[in-house]
Coordinates of C-alpha atoms in Angstrom, one line a residue:
M1 CA -1.0 -93.5 85.9
N2 CA -3.1 -92.4 89.0
V3 CA -4.7 -89.0 88.9
R4 CA -4.0 -87.2 92.3
A5 CA -6.4 -84.2 91.9
I6 CA -8.5 -82.2 89.3
V7 CA -8.7 -78.5 89.9
V8 CA -11.6 -76.7 88.1
A9 CA -11.2 -73.0 87.8
G10 CA -13.2 -70.2 86.0
F11 CA -11.4 -70.7 82.8
G12 CA -10.0 -74.2 82.6
G13 CA -8.5 -76.4 85.1
L14 CA -5.5 -78.6 86.2
C15 CA -5.0 -82.2 86.4
F16 CA -2.5 -83.6 88.7
T17 CA -1.1 -87.1 88.1
E18 CA 1.6 -89.2 89.7
S19 CA 3.4 -89.8 86.3
Q20 CA 3.1 -88.8 82.5
P21 CA 0.9 -91.0 80.3
S22 CA 2.7 -94.2 79.3
S23 CA 1.5 -94.1 75.7
R24 CA 0.0 -91.7 73.0
P25 CA -3.4 -93.2 73.4
R26 CA -3.5 -92.7 77.2
A27 CA -2.1 -89.1 76.8
L28 CA -4.8 -88.3 74.2
A29 CA -7.4 -89.8 76.6
L30 CA -6.1 -87.8 79.5
Y31 CA -5.6 -84.4 77.7
S32 CA -8.9 -84.5 75.7
G33 CA -10.9 -85.4 78.8
G34 CA -12.0 -81.7 79.4
L35 CA -12.9 -81.1 75.8
I36 CA -14.9 -84.3 75.6
A37 CA -16.7 -83.3 78.8
Q38 CA -17.7 -79.9 77.2
I39 CA -18.9 -81.5 74.1
L40 CA -21.1 -83.9 76.0
L41 CA -22.4 -81.0 78.2
F42 CA -23.1 -79.0 75.1
A43 CA -24.9 -81.9 73.3
G44 CA -26.8 -83.0 76.4
T45 CA -28.3 -79.3 76.9
L46 CA -29.0 -79.3 73.1
V47 CA -31.0 -82.5 73.3
L48 CA -32.9 -81.5 76.4
V49 CA -33.9 -78.1 75.1
S50 CA -35.0 -79.7 71.7
A51 CA -37.0 -82.4 73.6
F52 CA -38.7 -80.0 76.1
G53 CA -38.5 -76.6 74.5
N54 CA -37.1 -73.4 76.0
P55 CA -36.6 -73.5 79.8
P56 CA -39.6 -72.2 81.6
N57 CA -37.8 -69.8 84.1
V58 CA -34.7 -67.6 84.3
F59 CA -32.6 -69.9 86.3
L60 CA -32.9 -72.8 83.8
S61 CA -32.5 -70.4 80.8
S62 CA -29.3 -69.1 82.4
L63 CA -28.0 -72.8 82.8
A64 CA -28.9 -73.4 79.2
L65 CA -27.1 -70.4 78.1
M66 CA -24.1 -71.2 80.2
F67 CA -23.9 -75.0 79.0
T68 CA -24.2 -73.9 75.2
L69 CA -23.0 -70.4 74.3
I70 CA -20.6 -69.9 77.0
N71 CA -19.5 -73.6 77.0
A72 CA -18.8 -73.2 73.1
I73 CA -16.7 -70.1 73.7
M74 CA -14.7 -71.9 76.5
F75 CA -14.4 -75.1 74.4
I76 CA -12.7 -72.9 71.6
G77 CA -10.4 -71.3 74.1
N78 CA -9.3 -74.6 75.4
A79 CA -9.0 -76.2 72.0
V80 CA -6.7 -73.6 70.6
P81 CA -3.0 -74.8 71.0
T82 CA -1.3 -71.9 73.0
R83 CA 0.4 -71.1 76.2
V84 CA -1.9 -69.1 78.6
G85 CA 0.4 -67.6 81.1
S86 CA 2.2 -68.6 84.2
G87 CA 3.6 -71.7 82.5
L88 CA -0.1 -73.0 81.9
V89 CA -1.0 -74.4 78.4
T90 CA -4.4 -75.2 77.0
D91 CA -5.6 -78.8 76.2
G92 CA -5.2 -78.0 72.6
Y93 CA -1.5 -77.3 73.3
L94 CA -1.0 -80.6 74.9
I95 CA -3.2 -82.6 72.4
W96 CA -1.2 -80.9 69.5
R97 CA 2.2 -81.9 71.0
V98 CA 1.0 -85.5 71.6
L99 CA -0.2 -85.8 67.8
R100 CA 3.2 -84.4 66.8
G101 CA 4.9 -87.1 68.8
D102 CA 6.8 -84.5 71.1
R103 CA 7.9 -85.5 74.6
L104 CA 5.6 -83.7 77.2
D105 CA 8.0 -83.3 80.0
G106 CA 7.3 -79.8 81.4
A107 CA 4.9 -79.2 78.6

């Protein structure tokens, strides 16, 4: 399975592949990639703030806020299994369907 493009938007994004994942583990890896990236960004920011203390200026404070609080809100929104609109679905929706064993043609 080759990824042709990843489009990141303000709330979520899209991953374009040449074909559907060939197995459940591959589908879980693909559909949970964004959520895993959010967890890593959140955890990494917490580690840095714990190690070095509060950011020294407004710019870094804003980044820390974005990578923790805003990121956590986005994570919850992405993890809840739902259809968003215009045919788009959340990562949680796709992951839930994979775990249930549903076919994902057309989500």
